[in-house]
């Protein structure tokens, strides 16, 4: 890390205090109190993972200048990894923090399509990253995000199989596909129906790629047949949606100010003609209903599942509740 990239402790503390004292949108805390999350104990590697992932982002040029550096610090990616992989080793926690960092920064830079000329332009951008993940080869004119993703892929390859790398690429492809589905809605300020939003949000939230790391955190990879089970796919989708609903509740105030129509609270208000407080209440009810559906699927699955598969599903549950706990602490919104 060069001296020009180092941000003074004083300026860091000042901006972080501003994030911390920024008021939540009215109704958020009441809504969150109605949602049935549970307490989690994060693993002890989060602080070091946060430091190393932030330096990694600087080295690769994913952040440029003090504002973006402080914004990254406010997200607390290492804390996210520690909350969602509570039993992971220091090495896997660091990989997770770097992937979470990459996804947040990539989403800001490319995922919302603000700089894209049109859908084809955005599609070509995503295709270059998917090709890298499937082949391991950089494109002719790589961006900092290509270089960083190539390094992440290499780190994962040391702990995984070709089949796992292909699943990881598939999950990233779903994230890119979700962003593409959101693109025309953002450009036209169209609020989707709730069923439409559920379908696209499960992909666009970007949780599917980090769920692949559950296997690395467990140090026990699934077979292709195990990973492709329909009940596993259903629980993964519910995991993604439950993380998305928490994210949407906390980010509603910011996205409302920005005129972003893609938020659960906005979708519910539009779908049912509800007031903002009523929409928050319905969002909490939806979270609790989806959590009950996840737990019912899990109970049915675990009746005859082998121990390593039960451990994997516990990893999905860790993501649901770890994300719930971490999002309230993150200063991104």
Coordinates of C-alpha atoms in Angstrom, one line a residue:
X1 CA 0.0 0.0 0.0
X2 CA 1.5 3.3 -1.1
X3 CA 1.7 6.2 1.3
X4 CA -0.6 8.2 -0.9
X5 CA -3.3 5.6 -0.5
X6 CA -3.1 5.6 3.3
X7 CA -6.0 7.5 4.9
X8 CA -5.3 9.3 8.2
X9 CA -6.8 7.8 11.3
X10 CA -8.3 11.2 12.1
X11 CA -10.2 11.5 8.8
X12 CA -11.2 7.9 9.0
X13 CA -12.7 8.3 12.5
X14 CA -14.5 11.5 11.5
X15 CA -16.3 10.0 8.5
X16 CA -17.1 6.8 10.3
X17 CA -18.7 8.8 13.1
X18 CA -20.8 10.6 10.5
X19 CA -21.9 7.2 9.2
X20 CA -22.7 6.0 12.7
X21 CA -24.8 9.0 13.6
X22 CA -26.7 9.1 10.3
X23 CA -30.3 8.4 11.2
X24 CA -32.1 5.3 10.0
X25 CA -35.3 5.8 7.9
X26 CA -38.3 6.1 10.2
X27 CA -39.8 2.7 10.9
X28 CA -36.7 0.6 10.3
X29 CA -36.0 -0.3 13.9
X30 CA -39.6 -1.3 14.5
X31 CA -39.6 -3.4 11.4
X32 CA -36.4 -5.1 12.4
X33 CA -37.7 -5.8 15.9
X34 CA -40.6 -7.8 14.3
X35 CA -38.3 -10.0 12.2
X36 CA -37.2 -13.3 13.8
X37 CA -33.5 -13.2 13.6
X38 CA -31.3 -14.8 16.2
X39 CA -28.0 -13.7 17.9
X40 CA -24.8 -15.0 16.4
X41 CA -21.2 -15.3 17.7
X42 CA -18.8 -14.2 14.9
X43 CA -15.5 -15.9 14.5
X44 CA -12.5 -14.1 15.8
X45 CA -10.8 -13.6 12.4
X46 CA -13.0 -10.7 11.2
X47 CA -10.8 -7.8 12.2
X48 CA -7.8 -9.1 10.4
X49 CA -9.8 -10.2 7.4
X50 CA -11.3 -6.7 7.2
X51 CA -7.8 -5.1 7.3
X52 CA -6.4 -7.5 4.7
X53 CA -9.4 -7.3 2.4
X54 CA -9.3 -3.5 2.5
X55 CA -5.6 -3.4 1.7
X56 CA -6.2 -5.9 -1.1
X57 CA -8.9 -3.6 -2.6
X58 CA -6.4 -0.7 -2.5
X59 CA -3.6 -2.7 -4.1
X60 CA -5.9 -3.8 -7.0
X61 CA -7.3 -0.3 -7.5
X62 CA -10.8 -1.3 -6.6
X63 CA -11.0 1.9 -4.5
X64 CA -9.5 5.2 -5.5
X65 CA -9.1 8.0 -3.1
X66 CA -10.2 8.8 0.4
X67 CA -14.0 8.8 -0.1
X68 CA -14.2 5.4 -1.6
X69 CA -11.7 4.0 0.9
X70 CA -13.8 5.3 3.8
X71 CA -17.0 4.0 2.3
X72 CA -15.4 0.6 2.0
X73 CA -14.3 0.7 5.7
X74 CA -17.9 1.7 6.6
X75 CA -19.3 -1.5 5.0
X76 CA -17.2 -3.7 7.3
X77 CA -16.7 -6.6 4.9
X78 CA -14.5 -8.6 7.3
X79 CA -17.3 -8.4 10.0
X80 CA -19.7 -9.7 7.4
X81 CA -17.5 -12.7 6.7
X82 CA -17.0 -13.3 10.4
X83 CA -20.7 -13.2 11.1
X84 CA -21.7 -15.4 8.2
X85 CA -18.9 -18.0 8.4
X86 CA -18.6 -18.3 12.2
X87 CA -16.5 -21.5 12.1
X88 CA -14.3 -20.7 9.1
X89 CA -10.5 -20.6 9.3
X90 CA -8.6 -17.4 9.1
X91 CA -7.7 -18.2 5.5
X92 CA -11.3 -18.8 4.4
X93 CA -12.6 -15.8 6.3
X94 CA -10.1 -13.7 4.4
X95 CA -11.2 -15.1 1.1
X96 CA -14.8 -14.5 2.1
X97 CA -14.1 -10.9 3.1
X98 CA -12.3 -10.3 -0.2
X99 CA -15.2 -11.8 -2.3
X100 CA -17.8 -9.7 -0.3
X101 CA -15.6 -6.6 -0.9
X102 CA -15.4 -7.4 -4.6
X103 CA -19.2 -7.9 -4.9
X104 CA -20.1 -4.7 -3.0
X105 CA -17.6 -2.6 -5.1
X106 CA -18.4 -4.3 -8.4
X107 CA -22.1 -3.7 -7.8
X108 CA -21.5 0.0 -7.2
X109 CA -19.2 0.3 -10.3
X110 CA -21.1 -2.0 -12.8
X111 CA -23.9 -4.0 -11.3
X112 CA -26.5 -1.2 -11.3
X113 CA -25.6 -0.4 -14.9
X114 CA -25.3 3.4 -14.3
X115 CA -22.4 3.7 -16.7
X116 CA -23.7 1.2 -19.3
X117 CA -24.8 2.5 -22.7
X118 CA -27.5 -0.1 -23.0
X119 CA -28.3 -3.7 -22.0
X120 CA -26.0 -5.1 -24.7
X121 CA -23.1 -3.1 -23.3
X122 CA -23.8 -4.3 -19.8
X123 CA -24.1 -7.9 -21.0
X124 CA -20.7 -7.7 -22.7
X125 CA -19.2 -6.4 -19.5
X126 CA -20.6 -9.3 -17.5
X127 CA -19.5 -11.8 -20.1
X128 CA -15.9 -10.9 -19.7
X129 CA -16.0 -11.7 -16.0
X130 CA -17.9 -14.9 -16.5
X131 CA -15.4 -16.0 -19.2
X132 CA -12.5 -15.3 -16.7
X133 CA -14.2 -17.5 -14.1
X134 CA -14.8 -20.4 -16.5
X135 CA -11.4 -20.3 -18.2
X136 CA -9.0 -18.7 -15.7
X137 CA -7.8 -16.4 -18.4
X138 CA -7.9 -12.6 -18.3
X139 CA -9.4 -10.6 -21.2
X140 CA -7.3 -8.5 -23.5
X141 CA -7.9 -5.3 -21.7
X142 CA -8.5 -6.3 -18.0
X143 CA -9.9 -3.9 -15.4
X144 CA -8.8 -3.9 -11.8
X145 CA -11.9 -6.0 -11.1
X146 CA -10.7 -8.6 -13.5
X147 CA -7.3 -8.9 -11.8
X148 CA -8.8 -9.1 -8.4
X149 CA -11.4 -11.7 -9.4
X150 CA -8.6 -13.8 -11.1
X151 CA -6.7 -13.8 -7.8
X152 CA -9.8 -14.8 -5.9
X153 CA -10.4 -17.6 -8.3
X154 CA -6.9 -18.8 -7.9
X155 CA -7.1 -18.7 -4.1
X156 CA -10.3 -20.8 -4.2
X157 CA -8.8 -23.2 -6.7
X158 CA -6.2 -24.2 -4.2
X159 CA -9.0 -25.5 -1.9
X160 CA -11.6 -26.7 -4.4
X161 CA -12.2 -28.9 -7.4
X162 CA -12.9 -28.1 -11.0
X163 CA -16.6 -29.0 -10.4
X164 CA -16.7 -26.4 -7.5
X165 CA -15.1 -23.7 -9.7
X166 CA -17.8 -24.4 -12.3
X167 CA -20.5 -24.0 -9.7
X168 CA -19.0 -20.8 -8.5
X169 CA -19.0 -19.5 -12.1
X170 CA -22.6 -20.5 -12.4
X171 CA -23.5 -18.6 -9.2
X172 CA -21.7 -15.5 -10.4
X173 CA -23.5 -15.9 -13.7
X174 CA -26.9 -15.8 -11.8
X175 CA -25.8 -12.6 -10.1
X176 CA -24.9 -11.0 -13.5
X177 CA -28.3 -12.2 -14.8
X178 CA -30.1 -10.7 -12.0
X179 CA -28.4 -7.3 -12.6
X180 CA -29.4 -7.6 -16.3
X181 CA -33.0 -8.2 -15.3
X182 CA -33.0 -5.2 -13.0
X183 CA -31.4 -2.9 -15.6
X184 CA -34.5 -2.0 -17.7
X185 CA -36.5 -1.5 -14.5
X186 CA -34.0 0.9 -13.2
X187 CA -33.8 2.8 -16.5
X188 CA -37.6 3.2 -16.7
X189 CA -38.3 3.6 -13.0
X190 CA -40.7 0.7 -13.1
X191 CA -41.7 -0.9 -9.8
X192 CA -42.0 -4.7 -10.4
X193 CA -44.8 -6.9 -9.0
X194 CA -43.9 -8.7 -5.8
X195 CA -43.7 -12.1 -7.6
X196 CA -41.4 -10.6 -10.3
X197 CA -39.3 -9.0 -7.6
X198 CA -38.8 -12.2 -5.7
X199 CA -37.5 -13.9 -8.9
X200 CA -35.0 -11.3 -9.8
X201 CA -33.9 -10.4 -6.3
X202 CA -32.9 -13.9 -5.5
X203 CA -30.2 -13.6 -8.2
X204 CA -29.4 -9.9 -8.1
X205 CA -28.6 -9.8 -4.4
X206 CA -25.3 -11.5 -5.1
X207 CA -25.6 -14.1 -2.3
X208 CA -25.4 -17.2 -4.5
X209 CA -21.6 -16.8 -5.1
X210 CA -20.8 -16.4 -1.4
X211 CA -22.9 -19.4 -0.5
X212 CA -20.4 -21.5 -2.5
X213 CA -17.9 -20.6 0.1
X214 CA -19.9 -22.5 2.7
X215 CA -18.3 -25.6 1.4
X216 CA -14.8 -24.2 1.8
X217 CA -15.6 -22.9 5.3
X218 CA -16.7 -26.5 6.2
X219 CA -13.7 -28.0 4.5
X220 CA -16.0 -30.5 2.9
X221 CA -17.1 -30.1 -0.7
X222 CA -20.4 -31.4 -2.0
X223 CA -20.5 -33.8 -4.9
X224 CA -22.1 -32.5 -8.1
X225 CA -25.2 -34.7 -7.3
X226 CA -25.5 -33.3 -3.8
X227 CA -25.0 -29.7 -4.9
X228 CA -27.7 -30.0 -7.6
X229 CA -30.5 -31.4 -5.3
X230 CA -33.8 -29.6 -5.7
X231 CA -34.2 -29.1 -2.0
X232 CA -30.8 -27.6 -1.6
X233 CA -31.6 -25.2 -4.5
X234 CA -34.8 -24.2 -2.7
X235 CA -33.1 -23.5 0.6
X236 CA -30.4 -21.5 -1.2
X237 CA -33.0 -19.4 -2.9
X238 CA -34.8 -18.7 0.4
X239 CA -31.4 -17.9 2.0
X240 CA -30.8 -15.3 -0.7
X241 CA -34.2 -13.8 -0.3
X242 CA -34.0 -13.6 3.5
X243 CA -30.7 -11.7 3.1
X244 CA -32.3 -9.5 0.5
X245 CA -35.2 -8.6 2.7
X246 CA -33.0 -7.4 5.5
X247 CA -30.8 -5.5 3.1
X248 CA -33.9 -3.8 1.6
X249 CA -35.4 -2.8 5.0
X250 CA -32.2 -1.1 6.0
X251 CA -31.5 0.5 2.6
X252 CA -35.1 1.7 1.9
X253 CA -34.4 5.3 3.1
X254 CA -31.4 5.7 0.9
X255 CA -33.0 4.1 -2.1
X256 CA -36.1 6.1 -1.7
X257 CA -34.0 9.3 -1.7
X258 CA -32.2 8.1 -4.8
X259 CA -35.4 7.2 -6.6
X260 CA -34.5 3.5 -6.9
X261 CA -37.7 1.5 -7.4
X262 CA -36.1 -1.8 -6.6
X263 CA -36.7 -2.3 -2.9
X264 CA -39.0 -4.6 -1.0
X265 CA -40.7 -1.8 0.9
X266 CA -41.4 0.1 -2.3
X267 CA -42.6 -3.0 -4.1
X268 CA -45.0 -3.9 -1.3
X269 CA -46.4 -0.3 -1.1
X270 CA -47.0 -0.3 -4.8
X271 CA -48.4 -3.8 -4.9
X272 CA -51.0 -3.4 -2.1
X273 CA -51.4 0.4 -2.0
X274 CA -50.1 0.5 1.6
X275 CA -48.6 3.4 3.6
X276 CA -44.9 3.3 4.5
X277 CA -45.5 2.0 8.1
X278 CA -47.9 -0.7 6.7
X279 CA -45.3 -1.7 4.1
X280 CA -42.6 -2.1 6.7
X281 CA -44.9 -4.3 8.7
X282 CA -45.7 -6.4 5.6
X283 CA -42.0 -6.7 4.9
X284 CA -41.4 -8.1 8.3
X285 CA -44.2 -10.6 7.9
X286 CA -42.7 -11.7 4.6
X287 CA -39.3 -12.2 6.1
X288 CA -40.9 -14.3 8.9
X289 CA -42.9 -16.4 6.5
X290 CA -39.9 -17.1 4.3
X291 CA -37.9 -18.0 7.4
X292 CA -40.6 -20.5 8.4
X293 CA -40.5 -22.0 4.9
X294 CA -36.7 -22.4 5.2
X295 CA -36.9 -24.0 8.6
X296 CA -39.6 -26.4 7.3
X297 CA -37.5 -27.4 4.3
X298 CA -34.5 -27.8 6.6
X299 CA -36.4 -30.1 9.0
X300 CA -37.6 -32.3 6.2
X301 CA -34.2 -32.4 4.6
X302 CA -32.4 -33.3 7.8
X303 CA -34.5 -36.4 8.6
X304 CA -32.3 -38.6 6.5
X305 CA -29.4 -36.3 5.4
X306 CA -25.8 -37.4 6.1
X307 CA -23.8 -35.3 8.7
X308 CA -21.8 -33.3 6.1
X309 CA -25.0 -32.3 4.3
X310 CA -26.6 -31.2 7.6
X311 CA -23.4 -29.1 8.2
X312 CA -23.8 -27.5 4.8
X313 CA -27.4 -26.5 5.5
X314 CA -26.3 -25.1 8.9
X315 CA -24.0 -23.0 6.8
X316 CA -27.0 -21.6 5.0
X317 CA -28.7 -20.8 8.3
X318 CA -25.5 -19.1 9.4
X319 CA -25.7 -16.8 6.4
X320 CA -29.3 -15.9 7.1
X321 CA -28.8 -15.0 10.8
X322 CA -25.2 -13.7 10.4
X323 CA -26.3 -11.4 7.6
X324 CA -29.2 -10.2 9.8
X325 CA -26.9 -9.4 12.7
X326 CA -24.2 -7.8 10.5
X327 CA -26.4 -5.6 8.4
X328 CA -27.6 -3.7 11.5
X329 CA -23.9 -3.0 12.3
X330 CA -22.8 -2.1 8.8
X331 CA -22.7 1.6 8.0
X332 CA -23.3 1.1 4.2
X333 CA -26.8 2.5 4.5

